[in-house]
CSV table of C-alpha atoms and ligand atoms in Angstrom, one decimal:
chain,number,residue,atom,x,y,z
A,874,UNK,CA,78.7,99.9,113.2
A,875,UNK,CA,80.9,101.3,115.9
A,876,UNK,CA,82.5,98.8,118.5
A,877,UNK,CA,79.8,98.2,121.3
A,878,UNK,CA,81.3,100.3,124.4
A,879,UNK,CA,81.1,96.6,126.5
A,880,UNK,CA,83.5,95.1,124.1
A,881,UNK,CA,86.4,97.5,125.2
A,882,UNK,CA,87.5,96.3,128.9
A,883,UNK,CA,87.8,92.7,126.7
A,884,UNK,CA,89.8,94.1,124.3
A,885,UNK,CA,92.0,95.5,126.7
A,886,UNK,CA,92.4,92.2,128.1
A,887,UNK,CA,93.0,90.6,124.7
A,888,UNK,CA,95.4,93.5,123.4
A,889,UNK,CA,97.2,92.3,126.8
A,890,UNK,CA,97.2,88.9,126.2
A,891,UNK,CA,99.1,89.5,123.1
A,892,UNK,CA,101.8,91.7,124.3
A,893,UNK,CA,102.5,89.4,127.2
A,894,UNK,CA,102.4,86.3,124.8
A,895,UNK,CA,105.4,88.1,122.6
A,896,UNK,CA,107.2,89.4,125.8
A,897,UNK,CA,107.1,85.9,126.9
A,898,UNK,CA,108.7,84.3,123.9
A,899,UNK,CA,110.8,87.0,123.9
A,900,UNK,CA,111.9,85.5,127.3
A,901,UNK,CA,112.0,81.9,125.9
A,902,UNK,CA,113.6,82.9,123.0
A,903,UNK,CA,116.6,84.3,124.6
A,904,UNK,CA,117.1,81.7,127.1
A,905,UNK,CA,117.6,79.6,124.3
A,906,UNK,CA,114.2,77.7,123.7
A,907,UNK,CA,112.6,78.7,120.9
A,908,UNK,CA,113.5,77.6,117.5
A,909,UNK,CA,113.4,79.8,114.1
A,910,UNK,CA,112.4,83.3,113.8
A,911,UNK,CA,110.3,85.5,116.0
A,912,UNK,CA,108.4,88.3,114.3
A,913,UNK,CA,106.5,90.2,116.9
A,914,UNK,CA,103.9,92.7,116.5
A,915,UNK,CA,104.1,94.9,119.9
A,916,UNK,CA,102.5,97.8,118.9
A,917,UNK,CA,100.4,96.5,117.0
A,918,UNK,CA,98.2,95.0,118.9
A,919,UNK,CA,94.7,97.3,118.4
A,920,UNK,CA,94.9,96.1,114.3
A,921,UNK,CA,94.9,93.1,115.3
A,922,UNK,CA,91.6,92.6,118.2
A,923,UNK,CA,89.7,95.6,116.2
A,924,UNK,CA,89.9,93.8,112.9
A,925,UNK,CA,88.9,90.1,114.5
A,926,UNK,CA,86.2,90.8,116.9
A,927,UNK,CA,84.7,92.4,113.8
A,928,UNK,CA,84.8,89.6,112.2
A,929,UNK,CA,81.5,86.2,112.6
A,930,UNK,CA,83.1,82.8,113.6
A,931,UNK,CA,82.1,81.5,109.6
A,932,UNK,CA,84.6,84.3,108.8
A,933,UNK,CA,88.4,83.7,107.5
A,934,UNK,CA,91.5,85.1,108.4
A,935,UNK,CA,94.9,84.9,106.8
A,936,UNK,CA,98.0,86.6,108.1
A,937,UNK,CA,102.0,86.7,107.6
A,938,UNK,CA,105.0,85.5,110.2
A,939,UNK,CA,103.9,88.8,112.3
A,940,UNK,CA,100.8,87.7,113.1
A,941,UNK,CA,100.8,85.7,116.5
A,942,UNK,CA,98.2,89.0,117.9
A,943,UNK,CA,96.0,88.2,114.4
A,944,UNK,CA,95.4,84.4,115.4
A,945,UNK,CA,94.9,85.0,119.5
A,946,UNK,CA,92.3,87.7,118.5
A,947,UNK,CA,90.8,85.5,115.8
A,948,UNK,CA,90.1,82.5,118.9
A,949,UNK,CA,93.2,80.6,118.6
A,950,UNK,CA,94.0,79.1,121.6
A,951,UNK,CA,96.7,80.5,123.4
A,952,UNK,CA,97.6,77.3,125.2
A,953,UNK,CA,97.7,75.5,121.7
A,954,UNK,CA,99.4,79.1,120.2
A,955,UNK,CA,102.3,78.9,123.0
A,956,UNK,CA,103.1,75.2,122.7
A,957,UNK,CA,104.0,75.9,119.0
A,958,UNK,CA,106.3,78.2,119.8
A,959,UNK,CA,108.0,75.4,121.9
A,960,UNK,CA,107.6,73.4,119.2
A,961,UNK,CA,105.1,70.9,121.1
A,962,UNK,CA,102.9,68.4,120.0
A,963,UNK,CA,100.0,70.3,122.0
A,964,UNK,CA,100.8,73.1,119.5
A,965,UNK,CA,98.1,74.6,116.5
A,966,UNK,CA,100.2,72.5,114.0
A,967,UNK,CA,101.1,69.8,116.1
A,968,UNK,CA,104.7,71.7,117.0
A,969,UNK,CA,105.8,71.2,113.1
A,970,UNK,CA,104.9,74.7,112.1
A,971,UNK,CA,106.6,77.2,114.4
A,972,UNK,CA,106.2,80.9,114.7
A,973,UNK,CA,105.3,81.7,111.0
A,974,UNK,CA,102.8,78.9,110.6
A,975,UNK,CA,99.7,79.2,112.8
A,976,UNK,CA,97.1,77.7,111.7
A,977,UNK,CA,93.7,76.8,113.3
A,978,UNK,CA,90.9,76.3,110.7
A,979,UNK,CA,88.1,75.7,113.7
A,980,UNK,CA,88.3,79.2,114.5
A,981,UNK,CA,88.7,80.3,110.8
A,982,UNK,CA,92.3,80.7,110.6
A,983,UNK,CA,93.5,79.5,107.3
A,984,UNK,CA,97.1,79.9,108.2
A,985,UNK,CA,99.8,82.4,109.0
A,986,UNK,CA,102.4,82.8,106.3
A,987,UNK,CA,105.9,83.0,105.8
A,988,UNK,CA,105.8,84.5,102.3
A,989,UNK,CA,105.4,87.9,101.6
A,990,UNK,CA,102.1,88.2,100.4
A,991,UNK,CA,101.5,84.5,100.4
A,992,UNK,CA,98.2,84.7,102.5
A,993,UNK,CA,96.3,87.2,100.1
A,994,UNK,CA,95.4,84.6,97.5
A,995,UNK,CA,94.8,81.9,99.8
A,996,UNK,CA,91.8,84.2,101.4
A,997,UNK,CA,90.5,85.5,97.8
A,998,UNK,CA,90.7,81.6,97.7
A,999,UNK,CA,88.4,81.2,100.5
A,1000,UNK,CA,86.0,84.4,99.5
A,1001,UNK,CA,85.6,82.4,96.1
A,1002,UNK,CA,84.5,79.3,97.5
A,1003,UNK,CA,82.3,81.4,100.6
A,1004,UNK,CA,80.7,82.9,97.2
A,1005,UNK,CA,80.3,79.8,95.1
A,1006,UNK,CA,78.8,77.9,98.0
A,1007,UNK,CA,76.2,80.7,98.1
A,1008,UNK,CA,77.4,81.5,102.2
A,1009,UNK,CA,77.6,85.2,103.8
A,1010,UNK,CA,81.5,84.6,105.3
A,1011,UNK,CA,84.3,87.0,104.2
A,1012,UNK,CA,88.0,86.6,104.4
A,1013,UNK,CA,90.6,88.9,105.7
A,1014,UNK,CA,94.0,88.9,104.5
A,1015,UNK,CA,96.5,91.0,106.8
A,1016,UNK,CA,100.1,91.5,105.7
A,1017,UNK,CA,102.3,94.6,105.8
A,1018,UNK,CA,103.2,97.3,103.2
A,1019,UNK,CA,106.0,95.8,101.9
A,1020,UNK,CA,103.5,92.9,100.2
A,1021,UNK,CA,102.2,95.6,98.0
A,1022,UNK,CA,104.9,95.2,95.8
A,1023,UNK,CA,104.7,91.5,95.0
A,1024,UNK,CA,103.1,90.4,92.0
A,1025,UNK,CA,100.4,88.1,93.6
A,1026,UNK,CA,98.7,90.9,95.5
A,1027,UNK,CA,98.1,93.0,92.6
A,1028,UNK,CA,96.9,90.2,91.0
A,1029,UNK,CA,94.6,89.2,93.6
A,1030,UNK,CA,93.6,92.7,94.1
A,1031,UNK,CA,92.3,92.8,90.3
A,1032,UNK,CA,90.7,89.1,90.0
A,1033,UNK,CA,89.0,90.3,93.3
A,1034,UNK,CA,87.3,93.4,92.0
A,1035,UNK,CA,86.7,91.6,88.8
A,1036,UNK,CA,85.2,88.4,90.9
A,1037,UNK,CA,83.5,90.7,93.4
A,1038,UNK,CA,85.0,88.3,96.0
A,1039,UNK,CA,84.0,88.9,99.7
A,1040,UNK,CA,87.6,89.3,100.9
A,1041,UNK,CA,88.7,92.6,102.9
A,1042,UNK,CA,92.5,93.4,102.2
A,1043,UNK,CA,93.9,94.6,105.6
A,1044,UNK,CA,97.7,96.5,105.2
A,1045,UNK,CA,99.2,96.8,108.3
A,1046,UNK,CA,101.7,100.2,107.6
A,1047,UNK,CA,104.4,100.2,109.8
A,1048,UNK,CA,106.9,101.7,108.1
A,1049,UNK,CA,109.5,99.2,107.5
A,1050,UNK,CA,110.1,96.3,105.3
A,1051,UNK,CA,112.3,94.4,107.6
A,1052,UNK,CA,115.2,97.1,107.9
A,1053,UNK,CA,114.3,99.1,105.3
A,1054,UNK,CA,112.2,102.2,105.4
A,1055,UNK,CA,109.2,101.5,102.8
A,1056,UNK,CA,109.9,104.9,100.6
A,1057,UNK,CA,113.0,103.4,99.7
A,1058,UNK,CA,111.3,100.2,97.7
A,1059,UNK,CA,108.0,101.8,96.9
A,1060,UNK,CA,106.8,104.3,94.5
A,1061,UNK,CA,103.6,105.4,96.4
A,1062,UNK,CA,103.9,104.3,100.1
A,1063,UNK,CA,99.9,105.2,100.4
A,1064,UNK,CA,99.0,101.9,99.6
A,1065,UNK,CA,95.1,102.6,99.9
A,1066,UNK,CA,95.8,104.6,96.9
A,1067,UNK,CA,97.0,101.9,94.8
A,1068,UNK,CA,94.4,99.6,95.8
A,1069,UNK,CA,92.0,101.8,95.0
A,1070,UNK,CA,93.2,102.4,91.2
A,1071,UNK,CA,91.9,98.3,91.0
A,1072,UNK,CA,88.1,100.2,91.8
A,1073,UNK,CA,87.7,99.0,95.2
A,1074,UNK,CA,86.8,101.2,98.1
A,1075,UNK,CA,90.0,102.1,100.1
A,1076,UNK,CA,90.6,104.2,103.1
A,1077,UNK,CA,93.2,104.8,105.8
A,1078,UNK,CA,92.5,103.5,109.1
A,1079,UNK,CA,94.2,104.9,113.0
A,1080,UNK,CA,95.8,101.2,113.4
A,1081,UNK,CA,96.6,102.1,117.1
A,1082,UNK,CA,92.6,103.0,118.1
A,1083,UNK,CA,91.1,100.0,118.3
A,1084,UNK,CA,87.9,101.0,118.2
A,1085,UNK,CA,88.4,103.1,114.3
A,1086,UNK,CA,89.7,99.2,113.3
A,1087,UNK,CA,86.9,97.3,115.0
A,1088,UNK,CA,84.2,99.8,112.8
A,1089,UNK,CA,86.3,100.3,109.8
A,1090,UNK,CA,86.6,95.9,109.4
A,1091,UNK,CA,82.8,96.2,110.1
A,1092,UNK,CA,82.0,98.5,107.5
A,1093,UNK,CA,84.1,96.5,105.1
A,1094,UNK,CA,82.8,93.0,106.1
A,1095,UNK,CA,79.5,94.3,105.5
A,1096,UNK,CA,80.2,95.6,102.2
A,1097,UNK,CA,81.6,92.5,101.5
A,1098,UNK,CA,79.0,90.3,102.8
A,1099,UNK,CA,76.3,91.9,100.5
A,1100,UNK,CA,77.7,90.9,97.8
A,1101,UNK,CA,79.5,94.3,96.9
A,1102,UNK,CA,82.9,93.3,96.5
A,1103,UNK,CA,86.0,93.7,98.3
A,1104,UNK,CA,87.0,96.1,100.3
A,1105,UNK,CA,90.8,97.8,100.8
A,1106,UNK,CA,92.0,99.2,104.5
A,1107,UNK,CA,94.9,100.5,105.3
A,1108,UNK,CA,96.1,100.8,109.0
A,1109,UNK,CA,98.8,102.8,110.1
A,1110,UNK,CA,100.7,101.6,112.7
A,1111,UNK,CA,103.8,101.5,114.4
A,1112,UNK,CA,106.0,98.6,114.7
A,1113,UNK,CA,107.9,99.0,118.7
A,1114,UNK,CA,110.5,96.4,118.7
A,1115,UNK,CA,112.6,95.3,115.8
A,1116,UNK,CA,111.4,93.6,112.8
A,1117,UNK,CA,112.6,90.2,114.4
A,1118,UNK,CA,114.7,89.0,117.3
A,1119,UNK,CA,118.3,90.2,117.3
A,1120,UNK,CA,117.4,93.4,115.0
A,1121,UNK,CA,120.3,96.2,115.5
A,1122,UNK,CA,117.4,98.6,114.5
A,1123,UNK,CA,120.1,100.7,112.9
A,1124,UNK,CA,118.0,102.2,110.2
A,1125,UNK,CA,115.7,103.9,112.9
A,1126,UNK,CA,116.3,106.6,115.8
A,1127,UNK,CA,115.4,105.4,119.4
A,1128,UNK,CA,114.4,109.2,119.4
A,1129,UNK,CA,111.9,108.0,116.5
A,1130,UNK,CA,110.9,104.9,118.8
A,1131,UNK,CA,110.3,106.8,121.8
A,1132,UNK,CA,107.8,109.4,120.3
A,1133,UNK,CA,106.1,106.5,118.6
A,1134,UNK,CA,105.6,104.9,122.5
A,1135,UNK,CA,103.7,108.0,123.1
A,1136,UNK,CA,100.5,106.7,121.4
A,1137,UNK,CA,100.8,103.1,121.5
A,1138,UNK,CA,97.6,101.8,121.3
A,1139,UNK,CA,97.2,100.1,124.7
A,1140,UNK,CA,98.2,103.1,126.5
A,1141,UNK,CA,95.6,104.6,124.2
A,1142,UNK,CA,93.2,101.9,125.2
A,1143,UNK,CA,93.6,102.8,129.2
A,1144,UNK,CA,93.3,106.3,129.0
A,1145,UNK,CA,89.9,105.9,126.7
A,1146,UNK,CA,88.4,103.7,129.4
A,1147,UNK,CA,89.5,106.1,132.3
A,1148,UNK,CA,87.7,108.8,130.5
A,1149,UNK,CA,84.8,106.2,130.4
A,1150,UNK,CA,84.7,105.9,134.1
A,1151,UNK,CA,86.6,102.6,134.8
A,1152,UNK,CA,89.1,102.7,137.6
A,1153,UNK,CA,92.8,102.0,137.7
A,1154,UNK,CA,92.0,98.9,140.0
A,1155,UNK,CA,89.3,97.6,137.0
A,1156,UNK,CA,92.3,97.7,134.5
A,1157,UNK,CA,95.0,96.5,136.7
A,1158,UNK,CA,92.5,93.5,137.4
A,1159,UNK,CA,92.3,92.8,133.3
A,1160,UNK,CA,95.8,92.9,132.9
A,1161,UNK,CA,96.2,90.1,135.9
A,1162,UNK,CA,94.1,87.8,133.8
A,1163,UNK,CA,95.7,88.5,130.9
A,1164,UNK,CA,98.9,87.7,132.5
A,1165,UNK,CA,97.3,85.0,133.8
A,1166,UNK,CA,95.9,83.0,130.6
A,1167,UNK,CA,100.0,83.9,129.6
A,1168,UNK,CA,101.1,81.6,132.5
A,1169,UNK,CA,98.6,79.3,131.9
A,1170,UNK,CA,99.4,78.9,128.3
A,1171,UNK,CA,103.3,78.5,129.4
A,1172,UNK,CA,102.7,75.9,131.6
A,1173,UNK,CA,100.8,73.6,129.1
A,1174,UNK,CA,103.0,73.8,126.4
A,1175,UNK,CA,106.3,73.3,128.4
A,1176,UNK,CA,104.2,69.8,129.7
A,1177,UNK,CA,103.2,69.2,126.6
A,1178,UNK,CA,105.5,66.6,124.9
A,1179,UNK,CA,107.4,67.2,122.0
A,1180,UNK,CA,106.1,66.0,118.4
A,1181,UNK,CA,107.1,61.8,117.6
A,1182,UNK,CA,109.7,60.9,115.0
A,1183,UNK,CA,107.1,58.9,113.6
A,1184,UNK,CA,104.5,61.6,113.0
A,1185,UNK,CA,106.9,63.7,110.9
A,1186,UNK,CA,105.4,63.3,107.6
A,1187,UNK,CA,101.7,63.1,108.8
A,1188,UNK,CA,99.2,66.4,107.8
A,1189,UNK,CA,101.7,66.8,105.2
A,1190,UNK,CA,100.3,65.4,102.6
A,1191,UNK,CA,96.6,65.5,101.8
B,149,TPP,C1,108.5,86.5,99.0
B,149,TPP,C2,109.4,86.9,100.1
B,149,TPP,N1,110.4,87.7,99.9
B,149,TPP,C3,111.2,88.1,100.9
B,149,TPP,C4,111.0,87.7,102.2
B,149,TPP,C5,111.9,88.1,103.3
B,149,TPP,N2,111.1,89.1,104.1
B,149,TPP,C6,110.6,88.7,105.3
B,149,TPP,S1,109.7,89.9,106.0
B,149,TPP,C7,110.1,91.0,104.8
B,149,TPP,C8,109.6,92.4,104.9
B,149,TPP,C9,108.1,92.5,104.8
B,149,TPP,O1,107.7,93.8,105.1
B,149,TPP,P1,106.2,94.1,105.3
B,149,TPP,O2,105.4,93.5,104.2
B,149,TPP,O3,106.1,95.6,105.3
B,149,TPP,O4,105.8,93.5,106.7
B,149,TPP,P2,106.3,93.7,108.1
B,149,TPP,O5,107.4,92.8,108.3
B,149,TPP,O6,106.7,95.2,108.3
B,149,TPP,O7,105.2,93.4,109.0
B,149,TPP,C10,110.9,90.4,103.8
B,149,TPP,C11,111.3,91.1,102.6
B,149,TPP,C12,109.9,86.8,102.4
B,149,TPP,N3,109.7,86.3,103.6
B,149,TPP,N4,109.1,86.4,101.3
């Protein structure tokens, strides 16, 4: 099913909310007040509302330490998303988990990752027990190209096809494994093609058209949902800023970065919904709100107060 047209001035909003959310920890990071890593996905912010908005509420989603635009599309909270960054207790995992471990199960986020490929199992987890319990959810696993080379995802790949679990295996293809341009590490960088040797169905997906994500996800959750099986998708995308904070970017030209710019996928976005007939003044007015759930979100997590000393070992331990 393609993406109903009245979804796209939201998703415009959304796809904003994310890039001003990682331009504001960008902020807070350099002024010193953010903790840890920051992986952020500018650029990649049409994989990310496509594939979610597909998605039912009952449905799961598990992503990797780039994956801030994954959880805000998927309903997490950005109030509750911003105050982990800070590291408060108003945060998704109380201010314990940082950047790399949202998690919000009441809107079916089983968890960011920090582990390459660490979130693929733990949704063919959640497919297995969606299928034992006899229910219709699915699971969607995002993580980039580089995970295709870790033992665990081609051994989740095969159990699913051999399980026919409802999981949908979403590759987010930037390019680069951290600093390293994927040809160098990997024998066949189309990973749809590997996938599909485990006899799933597998396709390539334009990861900066929102739209092509929102109907390819469909098409897969659907697949998956009858009780066909999983489903493979690989989106290619672009990855604008560096792979984290303080990246020299050495191993790419800013020639290279620049041309990429060209069809970044909000940009994209705008011009679709000109040609649709919206004004400039109806997409300036979606980017104010969007900037203003940001502020919103930054004021409640810098009031929010930090996590006790004496909570530090509880939702550790089950
Ligand atoms: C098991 C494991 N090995 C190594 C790392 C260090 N590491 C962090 S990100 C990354 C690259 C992953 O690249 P890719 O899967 O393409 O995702 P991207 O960062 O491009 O989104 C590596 C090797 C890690 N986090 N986990």
């Amino acid at each position: 099913m393609p993406m109903p047209p009245d979804l796209l001035p939201p998703a415009y909003r959304q796809m904003h909310v994310i890039r001003k959310f990682e331009e504001t920890i960008r902020d807070l990071y350099q002024q010193g007040r953010i903790r840890g890593s920051f992986h952020p996905c500018v650029g990649q912010e049409a994989v990310a509302v496509g594939a979610n908005w597909a998605l039912k509420p009952g449905d799961a989603l598990s992503c990797t330490y780039r994956g801030h635009g994954h959880a805000l599309a998927k309903g997490l909270d950005p109030q509750a998303a911003m105050a982990e960054m800070l590291g408060k207790s108003g945060g998704c995992s109380k201010g314990k988990g940082g950047s790399m471990h949202f998690t919000d199960p009441s809107v079916g986020l089983i968890g960011a990752n920090a582990i390459v490929a660490g979130g693929v199992p733990h949704a063919a987890g959640f497919a297995l027990a969606a299928q034992m319990q006899g229910k219709d959810s699915v699971a969607l696993t995002v993580f980039g190209e580089g995970a295709v080379n870790q033992g665990v995802f081609l051994e989740t790949l095969n159990l699913a096809v051999v399980w026919k679990l409802p999981v949908i295996f979403l590759c987010e293809n930037n390019l680069y494994s951290e600093m390293t341009p994927s040809h160098e590490t990997t024998s066949n960088v189309a990973t749809h093609q590997r996938a599909a040797a485990f006899g799933m169905p597998a396709e390539v997906v334009d990861g900066n058209d929102v739209e092509a994500v929102y109907a390819a996800v469909e098409k897969a959750a659907t697949h998956a949902r009858l009780g066909q099986g999983p489903y493979y998708l690989e989106a290619q995308t672009y990855r604008l800023w560096g792979h984290m904070m303080g990246d020299p970017e050495v191993y790419r030209t800013k020639d290279e970065v620049a041309q990429a710019r060209q069809n970044e996928p909000i940009a994209r976005l705008a011009q679709r919904l000109l040609s649709l007939g919206y004004t400039q003044a109806n997409l300036t007015s979606l980017e104010s709100e969007a900037a203003a759930i940001i502020a919103a979100a930054l004021a409640f997590a810098e009031a929010s107060p930090p996590p006790l000393p004496a909570s530090a070992l509880d939702d550790i331990f089950a």
